Each structure stands twice: as structure tokens, then as C-alpha cells.
Coordinates of C-alpha atoms in Angstrom, one line a residue:
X1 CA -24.0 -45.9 27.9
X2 CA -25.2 -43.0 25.6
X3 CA -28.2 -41.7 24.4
X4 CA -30.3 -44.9 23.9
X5 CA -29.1 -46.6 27.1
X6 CA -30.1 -43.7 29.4
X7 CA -31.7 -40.7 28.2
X8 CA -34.6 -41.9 26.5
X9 CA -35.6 -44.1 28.9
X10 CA -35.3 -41.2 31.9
X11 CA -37.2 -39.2 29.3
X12 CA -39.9 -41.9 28.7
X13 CA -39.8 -42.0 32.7
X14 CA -40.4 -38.3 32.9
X15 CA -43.5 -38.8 30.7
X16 CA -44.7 -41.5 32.6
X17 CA -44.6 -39.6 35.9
X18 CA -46.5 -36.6 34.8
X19 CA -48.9 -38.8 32.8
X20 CA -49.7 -40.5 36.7
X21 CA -49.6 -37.0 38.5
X22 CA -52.7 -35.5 35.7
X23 CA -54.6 -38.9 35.9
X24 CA -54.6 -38.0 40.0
X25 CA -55.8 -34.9 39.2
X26 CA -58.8 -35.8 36.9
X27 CA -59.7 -38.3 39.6
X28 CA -60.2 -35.9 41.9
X29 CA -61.9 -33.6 40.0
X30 CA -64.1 -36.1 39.5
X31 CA -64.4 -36.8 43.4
X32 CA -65.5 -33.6 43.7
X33 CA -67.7 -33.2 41.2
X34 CA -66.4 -30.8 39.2
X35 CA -64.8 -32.3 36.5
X36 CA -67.3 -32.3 33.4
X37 CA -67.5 -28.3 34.5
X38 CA -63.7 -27.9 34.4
X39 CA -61.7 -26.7 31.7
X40 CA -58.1 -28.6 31.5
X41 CA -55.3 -27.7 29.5
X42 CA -51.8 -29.7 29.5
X43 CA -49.0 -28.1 27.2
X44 CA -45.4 -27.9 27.9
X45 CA -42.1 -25.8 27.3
X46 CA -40.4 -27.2 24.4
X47 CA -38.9 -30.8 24.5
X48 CA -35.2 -32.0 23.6
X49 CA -34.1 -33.9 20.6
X50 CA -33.0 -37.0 22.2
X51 CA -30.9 -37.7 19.1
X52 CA -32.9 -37.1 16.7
X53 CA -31.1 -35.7 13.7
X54 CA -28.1 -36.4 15.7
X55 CA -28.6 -33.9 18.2
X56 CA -29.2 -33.7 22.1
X57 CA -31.1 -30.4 23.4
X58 CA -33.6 -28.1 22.0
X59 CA -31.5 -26.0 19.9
X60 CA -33.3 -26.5 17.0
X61 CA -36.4 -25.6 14.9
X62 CA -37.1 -29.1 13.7
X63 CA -40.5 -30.3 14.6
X64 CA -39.8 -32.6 17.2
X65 CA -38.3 -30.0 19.3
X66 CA -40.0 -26.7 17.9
X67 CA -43.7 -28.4 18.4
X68 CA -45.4 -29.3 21.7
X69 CA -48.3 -30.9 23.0
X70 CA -51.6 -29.1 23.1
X71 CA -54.6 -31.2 24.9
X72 CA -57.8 -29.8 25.9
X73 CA -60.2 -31.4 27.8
X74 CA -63.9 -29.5 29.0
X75 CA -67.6 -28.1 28.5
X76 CA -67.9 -27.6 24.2
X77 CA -65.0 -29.5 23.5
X78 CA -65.6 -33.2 21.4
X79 CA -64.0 -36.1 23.0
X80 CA -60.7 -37.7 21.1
X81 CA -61.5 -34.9 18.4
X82 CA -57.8 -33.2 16.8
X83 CA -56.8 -30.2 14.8
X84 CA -53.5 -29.4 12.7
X85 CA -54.5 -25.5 13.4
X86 CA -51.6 -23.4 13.6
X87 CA -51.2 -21.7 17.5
X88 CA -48.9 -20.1 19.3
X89 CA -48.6 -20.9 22.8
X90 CA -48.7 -17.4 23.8
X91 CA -53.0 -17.4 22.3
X92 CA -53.7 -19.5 24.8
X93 CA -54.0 -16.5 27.7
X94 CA -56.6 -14.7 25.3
X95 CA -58.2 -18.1 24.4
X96 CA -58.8 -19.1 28.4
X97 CA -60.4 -15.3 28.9
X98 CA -62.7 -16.4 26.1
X99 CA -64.0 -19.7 27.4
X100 CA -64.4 -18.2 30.6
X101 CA -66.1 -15.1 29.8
X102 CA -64.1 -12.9 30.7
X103 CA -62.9 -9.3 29.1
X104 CA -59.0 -9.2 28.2
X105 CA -57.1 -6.6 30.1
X106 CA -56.4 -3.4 27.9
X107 CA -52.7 -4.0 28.0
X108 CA -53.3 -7.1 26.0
X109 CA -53.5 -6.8 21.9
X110 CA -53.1 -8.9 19.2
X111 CA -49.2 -9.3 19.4
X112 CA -49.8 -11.1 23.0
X113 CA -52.0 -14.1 21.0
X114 CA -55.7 -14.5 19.7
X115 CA -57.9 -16.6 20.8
X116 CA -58.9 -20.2 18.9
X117 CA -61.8 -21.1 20.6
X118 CA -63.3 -21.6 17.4
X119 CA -61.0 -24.5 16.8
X120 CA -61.3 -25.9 20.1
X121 CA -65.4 -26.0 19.3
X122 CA -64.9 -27.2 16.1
X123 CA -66.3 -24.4 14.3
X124 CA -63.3 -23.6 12.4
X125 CA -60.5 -25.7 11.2
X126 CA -58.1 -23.2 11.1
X127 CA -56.6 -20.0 13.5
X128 CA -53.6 -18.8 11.9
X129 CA -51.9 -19.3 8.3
X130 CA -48.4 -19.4 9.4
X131 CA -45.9 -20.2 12.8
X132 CA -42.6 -18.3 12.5
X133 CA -40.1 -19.2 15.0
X134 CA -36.1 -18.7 16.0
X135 CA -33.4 -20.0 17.9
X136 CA -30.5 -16.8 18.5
X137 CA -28.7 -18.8 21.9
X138 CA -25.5 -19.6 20.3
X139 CA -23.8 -17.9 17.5
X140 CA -25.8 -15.0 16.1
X141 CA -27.9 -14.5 14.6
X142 CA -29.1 -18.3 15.0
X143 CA -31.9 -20.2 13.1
X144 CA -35.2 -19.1 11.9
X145 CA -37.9 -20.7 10.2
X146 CA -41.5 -20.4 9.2
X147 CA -44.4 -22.9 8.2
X148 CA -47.6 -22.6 6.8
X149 CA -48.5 -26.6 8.2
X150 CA -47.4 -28.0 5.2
X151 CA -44.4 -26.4 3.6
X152 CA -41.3 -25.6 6.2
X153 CA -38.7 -22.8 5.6
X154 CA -35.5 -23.0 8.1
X155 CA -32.6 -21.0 7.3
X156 CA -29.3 -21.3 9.3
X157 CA -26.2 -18.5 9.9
X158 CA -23.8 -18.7 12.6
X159 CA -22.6 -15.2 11.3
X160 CA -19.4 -15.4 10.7
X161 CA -19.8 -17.1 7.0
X162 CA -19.4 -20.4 8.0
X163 CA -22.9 -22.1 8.4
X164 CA -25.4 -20.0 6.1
X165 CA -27.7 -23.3 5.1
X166 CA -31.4 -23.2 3.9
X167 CA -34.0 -26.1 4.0
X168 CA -37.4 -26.6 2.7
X169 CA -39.4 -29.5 4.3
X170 CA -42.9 -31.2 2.5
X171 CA -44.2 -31.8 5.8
X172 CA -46.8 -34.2 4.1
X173 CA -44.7 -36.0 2.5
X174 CA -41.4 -35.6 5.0
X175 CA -42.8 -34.9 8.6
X176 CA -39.5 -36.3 10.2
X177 CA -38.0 -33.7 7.9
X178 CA -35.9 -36.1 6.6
X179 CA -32.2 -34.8 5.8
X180 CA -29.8 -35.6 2.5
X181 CA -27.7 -37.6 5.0
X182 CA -31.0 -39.9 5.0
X183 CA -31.5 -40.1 1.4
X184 CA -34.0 -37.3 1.0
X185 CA -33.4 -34.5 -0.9
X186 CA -33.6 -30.5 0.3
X187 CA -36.4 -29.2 -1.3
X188 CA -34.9 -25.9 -1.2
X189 CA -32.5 -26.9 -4.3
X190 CA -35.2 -27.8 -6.0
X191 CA -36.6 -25.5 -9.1
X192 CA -39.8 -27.2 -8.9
X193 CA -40.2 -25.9 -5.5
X194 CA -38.9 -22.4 -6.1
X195 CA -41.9 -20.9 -6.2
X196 CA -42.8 -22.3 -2.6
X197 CA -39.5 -21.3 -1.3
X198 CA -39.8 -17.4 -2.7
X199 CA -43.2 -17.1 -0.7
X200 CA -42.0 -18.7 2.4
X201 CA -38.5 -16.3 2.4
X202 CA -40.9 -13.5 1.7
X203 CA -43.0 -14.4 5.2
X204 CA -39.8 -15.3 6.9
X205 CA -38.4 -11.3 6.0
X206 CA -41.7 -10.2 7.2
X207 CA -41.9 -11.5 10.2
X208 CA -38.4 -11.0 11.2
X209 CA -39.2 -7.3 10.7
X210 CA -42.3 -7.6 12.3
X211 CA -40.7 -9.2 15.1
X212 CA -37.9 -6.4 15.2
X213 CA -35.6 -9.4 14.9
X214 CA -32.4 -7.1 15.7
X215 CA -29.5 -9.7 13.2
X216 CA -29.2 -9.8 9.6
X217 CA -28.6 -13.0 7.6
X218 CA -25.1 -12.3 6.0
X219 CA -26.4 -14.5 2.6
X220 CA -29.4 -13.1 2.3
X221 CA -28.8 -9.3 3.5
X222 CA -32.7 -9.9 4.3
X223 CA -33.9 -5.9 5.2
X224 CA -33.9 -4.6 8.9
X225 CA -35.5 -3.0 11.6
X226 CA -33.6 -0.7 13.7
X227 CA -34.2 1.6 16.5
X228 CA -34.8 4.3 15.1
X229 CA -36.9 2.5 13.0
X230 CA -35.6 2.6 9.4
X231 CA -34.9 -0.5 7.4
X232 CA -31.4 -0.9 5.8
X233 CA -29.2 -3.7 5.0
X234 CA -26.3 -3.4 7.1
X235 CA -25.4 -5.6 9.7
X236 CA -27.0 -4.4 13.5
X237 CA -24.7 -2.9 15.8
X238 CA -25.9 -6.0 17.9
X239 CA -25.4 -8.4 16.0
X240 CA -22.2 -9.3 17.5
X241 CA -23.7 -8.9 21.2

């Protein structure tokens, strides 16, 4: 049996179980009395592949692995209303203090998230313009990508010369991002997207320095941070670490 036989169904069952174990807890909430005063939130670490795009875990930046749920239930908040805002899950910390009232801690600044209670109200359909994210667990430096909710930038290099791969998803168009294998064609390749692609590799760079991401891409030689704070293009003494 492979992936069809057993793992999607003990996934599916997984879902099923937690899905049971919240409806217990909204019941009694409700026992109680306390549920239309109650502020729920159900999210999640990141899921696995399942064999989509022929893989297994979560070592990917594709959406069905990078993405994960987001439901928010409570006083101010429209029933069965949705949002393609961009969020980190690290706002949400800043985003309960807001719908609670209380102050944020000093230690906390706008590198640990920013609240979108605006979104959750429905008085803005928007929080941030662009999600970067990585993957550095296997060969370094790894994956990276950044979206701006419609157009997707993922850029691959093991490091070593082998791998060094870019792709450029139409989300709209492509949201299973869709692969050449399939019969769609990377965008990345494509002169009518190059202007898309040069703004997106331009954000990528920034928030990789921003992020004091310490690798360099070896085909792209893409500008670094390092400790002592300059910006060169050599490769990190880590980047073999």
C-alpha cells in the first residue's frame, strides 16, 4: 500500500478527530454560556504534501504545505465571512492583545508580527503586501520564496551547483502551481513575465537581508548580511554548517 492506500486516509482521520475534539469544545462553551463572548482561533503548524507534486513531508514552499488554516470565530467577527489577506502566523500574538485590550509587552516590536484586526472586522481587506518564506533543513542554503497573493517567486539551491531552479507561479490562474511535468509552463522563462519576476527577486534579496538569511544563492550571488554587518557577495563562512 503507498500513499493513497494509507496516508491520506490516516491524514483525513487526523482531521476528523480534531474536527470532533473543537465541536466538544464549542459545545461547551456554549453550556456555559460563554461562547458568543469568547474569542476562538484554530490554526496549525504546517501540513505535509501527501504526494502532492510527488512529494511526502513538508519540505517545501508550495502552497499546500507553506499555507495553513486560519479560522476565527467571536464578538466583531461576521459569520462564514473570508479574506485572502496576507499574515504571518507570528501577528497573531500582537492581534489577540488587540482584541483583548491589552498593551503589548515592550520587548515586542514589529519584527514579532502586527496585528490584523482590521481584517478580522472587515474594515480592511488587506494587512501585508508580501509573505516571504524558506526552507534551509536539508542541503544549504535550501528554498526560498516570496508572494505578493497573486504572483509566486520560489527559488531552489542545494549549494553545491547541482539544483539552482527558479519558478514563477500565476496563483490566479495556477493555484495548484502546476509544474512543466503537468503541462504548464514556468512563468519564470517567460519574457512576458520578466518584469514580474525582477520585482519579486528584488523583494526576495530584501527580505533575505532583512531576515539576516546567513547563505548565498551560488546563481544569483544575491548580496549578504554578515556579522559584522557589511554586505558582500561571498559565500558565508556558514554556509556549509
Amino acid at each position: 500500500p503507498g500513499v493513497r492506500e494509507l496516508v491520506i486516509p490516516a491524514y483525513m482521520g487526523l482531521i476528523r478527530q480534531i474536527d470532533d475534539h473543537i465541536g466538544r469544545l464549542i459545545a461547551f462553551l456554549g453550556e456555559q454560556g460563554l461562547r458568543d463572548d469568547t474569542l476562538i482561533v484554530f490554526t496549525s503548524d504546517h501540513g505535509i504534501a501527501i504526494g502532492r507534486h510527488g512529494l511526502q513531508g513538508k519540505q517545501n514552499l508550495y502552497e499546500h504545505t507553506w499555507r495553513v488554516p486560519y479560522i476565527v470565530r467571536g464578538p466583531g467577527i461576521t459569520a462564514g465571512s473570508e479574506s485572502d489577506a496576507l499574515i504571518y502566523l507570528h501577528d497573531s500574538f500582537p492581534t489577540l492583545c488587540d482584541l483583548a485590550g491589552i498593551d503589548l509587552p515592550d520587548t515586542i516590536d514589529e519584527n514579532d508580527g502586527q496585528s490584523f484586526r482590521a481584517v478580522l472586522e472587515g474594515t480592511s481587506e488587506t494587512h501585508r503586501d508580501h509573505l516571504y518564506g524558506l526552507y534551509a533543513g536539508g542541503a544549504k542554503p535550501g528554498i526560498r520564496a516570496v508572494t505578493d497573493g497573486r504572483f509566486k517567486l520560489i527559488k531552489y539551491d542545494v549549494g553545491n551547483d547541482a539544483t539552482q531552479v527558479t519558478q514563477l507561479f500565476d496563483l490566479a490562474s495556477n493555484p495548484f502551481e502546476l509544474l512543466p511535468e503537468h503541462g504548464v509552463a514556468n512563468l519564470a522563462n517567460d519574457p512576458a513575465y520578466a518584469k514580474i519576476r525582477q520585482q519579486l527577486e528584488e523583494k526576495l534579496s530584501q527580505e533575505r537581508i532583512r531576515n539576516d538569511d546567513p547563505y548565498t544563492f551560488l546563481g544569483d550571488r544575491t548580496l549578504l548580511r554578515f556579522e559584522d554587518g557589511s554586505l558582500d557577495d561571498r559565500l558565508p563562512f556558514r554556509n556549509n554548517a
